[in-house]
Amino acid sequence: MGQPVNLSSPLVLDARMAGEPARRSIAGQIEFWAQLGRSIEPLLDGMQVLALQKSGKVLSMAACLRSADSPAGRPMFPATNTPAWLGPVLE
């Protein structure tokens, strides 16, 4: 059963923008992010997480996506990292 929660307007907007291409609802996108975070958290170094939290630098999902799809960001995600199953989708 779902629980009502208060979310910031920027988070809701980011969820709407990020979820639209994947045909996810706002709630579905936020749940996806939560599942992704739960999956990744054990892989993160605790000191790195603390440093990120202390820095106070928080980017919106839209800003992160824009930076990834920029001349500076593209080399961080080379095409060789594309999963084989995703190749036909991108072509």
CSV table of C-alpha atoms in Angstrom, one decimal:
chain,number,residue,atom,x,y,z
A,1,MET,CA,0.0,0.0,0.0
A,2,GLY,CA,1.3,3.4,-0.9
A,3,GLN,CA,2.2,6.1,1.6
A,4,PRO,CA,1.7,9.8,0.9
A,5,VAL,CA,4.9,11.8,1.2
A,6,ASN,CA,5.8,15.5,0.7
A,7,LEU,CA,8.4,16.0,-2.0
A,8,SER,CA,10.1,19.2,-3.2
A,9,SER,CA,8.8,20.7,-6.4
A,10,PRO,CA,12.3,20.4,-8.1
A,11,LEU,CA,12.4,16.6,-7.3
A,12,VAL,CA,8.9,16.1,-8.7
A,13,LEU,CA,9.9,18.0,-11.9
A,14,ASP,CA,13.1,16.0,-12.2
A,15,ALA,CA,11.1,12.8,-11.8
A,16,ARG,CA,8.6,13.9,-14.4
A,17,MET,CA,11.4,14.8,-16.9
A,18,ALA,CA,13.5,11.7,-16.3
A,19,GLY,CA,10.5,9.3,-16.2
A,20,GLU,CA,8.8,10.5,-19.4
A,21,PRO,CA,11.1,8.8,-21.9
A,22,ALA,CA,10.9,5.6,-20.0
A,23,ARG,CA,7.1,6.0,-19.7
A,24,ARG,CA,7.3,6.0,-15.9
A,25,SER,CA,4.9,8.0,-13.7
A,26,ILE,CA,6.4,10.4,-11.2
A,27,ALA,CA,6.0,7.9,-8.4
A,28,GLY,CA,7.4,5.1,-10.6
A,29,GLN,CA,10.5,7.2,-11.4
A,30,ILE,CA,11.1,8.1,-7.8
A,31,GLU,CA,10.8,4.4,-6.9
A,32,PHE,CA,13.2,3.5,-9.7
A,33,TRP,CA,15.7,6.0,-8.3
A,34,ALA,CA,15.3,4.6,-4.8
A,35,GLN,CA,15.9,1.0,-6.0
A,36,LEU,CA,18.9,2.2,-8.0
A,37,GLY,CA,20.3,4.0,-4.9
A,38,ARG,CA,19.7,0.9,-2.7
A,39,SER,CA,21.6,-1.2,-5.3
A,40,ILE,CA,24.5,1.2,-5.7
A,41,GLU,CA,25.0,2.2,-2.0
A,42,PRO,CA,26.9,-0.9,-1.0
A,43,LEU,CA,29.4,-0.2,-3.8
A,44,LEU,CA,30.2,3.3,-2.6
A,45,ASP,CA,33.1,4.1,-0.3
A,46,GLY,CA,31.7,5.6,2.9
A,47,MET,CA,34.2,8.4,2.9
A,48,GLN,CA,33.2,9.4,-0.6
A,49,VAL,CA,29.6,9.5,0.4
A,50,LEU,CA,30.4,11.7,3.4
A,51,ALA,CA,32.5,14.0,1.3
A,52,LEU,CA,29.7,14.4,-1.2
A,53,GLN,CA,27.2,15.1,1.5
A,54,LYS,CA,29.4,17.6,3.2
A,55,SER,CA,30.2,19.4,0.0
A,56,GLY,CA,26.5,20.4,-0.3
A,57,LYS,CA,26.8,20.3,-4.1
A,58,VAL,CA,23.5,18.9,-5.3
A,59,LEU,CA,22.6,18.8,-8.9
A,60,SER,CA,19.2,18.2,-10.3
A,61,MET,CA,18.6,15.1,-12.3
A,62,ALA,CA,18.1,17.3,-15.4
A,63,ALA,CA,21.4,19.0,-14.8
A,64,CYS,CA,23.1,15.6,-14.4
A,65,LEU,CA,21.6,14.3,-17.6
A,66,ARG,CA,22.6,17.5,-19.5
A,67,SER,CA,26.2,17.2,-18.2
A,68,ALA,CA,26.4,13.6,-19.2
A,69,ASP,CA,25.3,14.4,-22.7
A,70,SER,CA,27.9,17.2,-23.2
A,71,PRO,CA,31.3,17.2,-24.9
A,72,ALA,CA,32.9,17.0,-21.4
A,73,GLY,CA,30.6,14.3,-20.2
A,74,ARG,CA,30.5,11.9,-23.2
A,75,PRO,CA,34.1,10.6,-22.6
A,76,MET,CA,33.0,9.5,-19.2
A,77,PHE,CA,30.5,7.1,-20.7
A,78,PRO,CA,32.2,5.5,-23.7
A,79,ALA,CA,30.0,3.6,-26.2
A,80,THR,CA,31.8,0.4,-25.2
A,81,ASN,CA,30.0,0.4,-21.9
A,82,THR,CA,26.7,0.1,-23.6
A,83,PRO,CA,25.0,-3.2,-22.7
A,84,ALA,CA,24.6,-5.4,-25.8
A,85,TRP,CA,20.8,-5.5,-25.2
A,86,LEU,CA,20.6,-1.7,-25.4
A,87,GLY,CA,22.5,-1.4,-28.7
A,88,PRO,CA,19.5,-2.1,-31.0
A,89,VAL,CA,17.4,0.4,-29.0
A,90,LEU,CA,19.9,3.1,-29.5
A,91,GLU,CA,20.4,2.5,-33.2
